[in-house]
XYZ file of C-alpha atoms in Angstrom:
46
model
C -25.236 -20.934 -27.729
C -23.474 -21.589 -24.413
C -20.137 -20.368 -25.778
C -21.717 -17.075 -26.872
C -23.021 -16.582 -23.338
C -19.585 -17.231 -21.821
C -17.959 -14.833 -24.290
C -20.490 -12.137 -23.403
C -19.803 -12.653 -19.677
C -16.085 -12.186 -20.312
C -16.715 -8.974 -22.253
C -19.002 -7.645 -19.512
C -16.417 -8.479 -16.839
C -13.746 -6.534 -18.726
C -16.116 -3.583 -19.068
C -16.944 -3.570 -15.367
C -13.254 -3.816 -14.458
C -12.549 -0.842 -16.705
C -15.287 1.189 -15.048
C -13.908 0.454 -11.576
C -10.359 1.351 -12.674
C -11.548 4.690 -14.065
C -13.520 5.441 -10.880
C -10.415 4.639 -8.835
C -8.235 6.949 -10.941
C -10.765 9.787 -10.652
C -11.015 9.289 -6.877
C -7.235 9.341 -6.549
C -6.973 12.496 -8.651
C -9.636 14.302 -6.597
C -7.949 13.249 -3.344
C -4.559 14.486 -4.521
C -6.033 17.773 -5.730
C -7.696 18.271 -2.358
C -4.418 17.709 -0.536
C -2.549 20.091 -2.844
C -5.092 22.850 -2.285
C -4.812 22.538 1.491
C -0.996 22.773 1.319
C -1.291 26.274 -0.171
C -2.931 27.504 3.023
C -5.935 28.847 1.151
C -9.070 27.803 3.011
C -11.475 29.507 0.611
C -13.621 27.211 -1.450
C -13.984 27.697 -5.159
């Protein structure tokens, strides 16, 4: 019973790490897109 609990904690930790990695990638992509749009000199918002 205890080993099943430890295995489930490991699986949950991997899932949470994956979620944080994906959030980080999305944040980085949005930041880069924002910088690229400002380089064009177009201040209008879409």
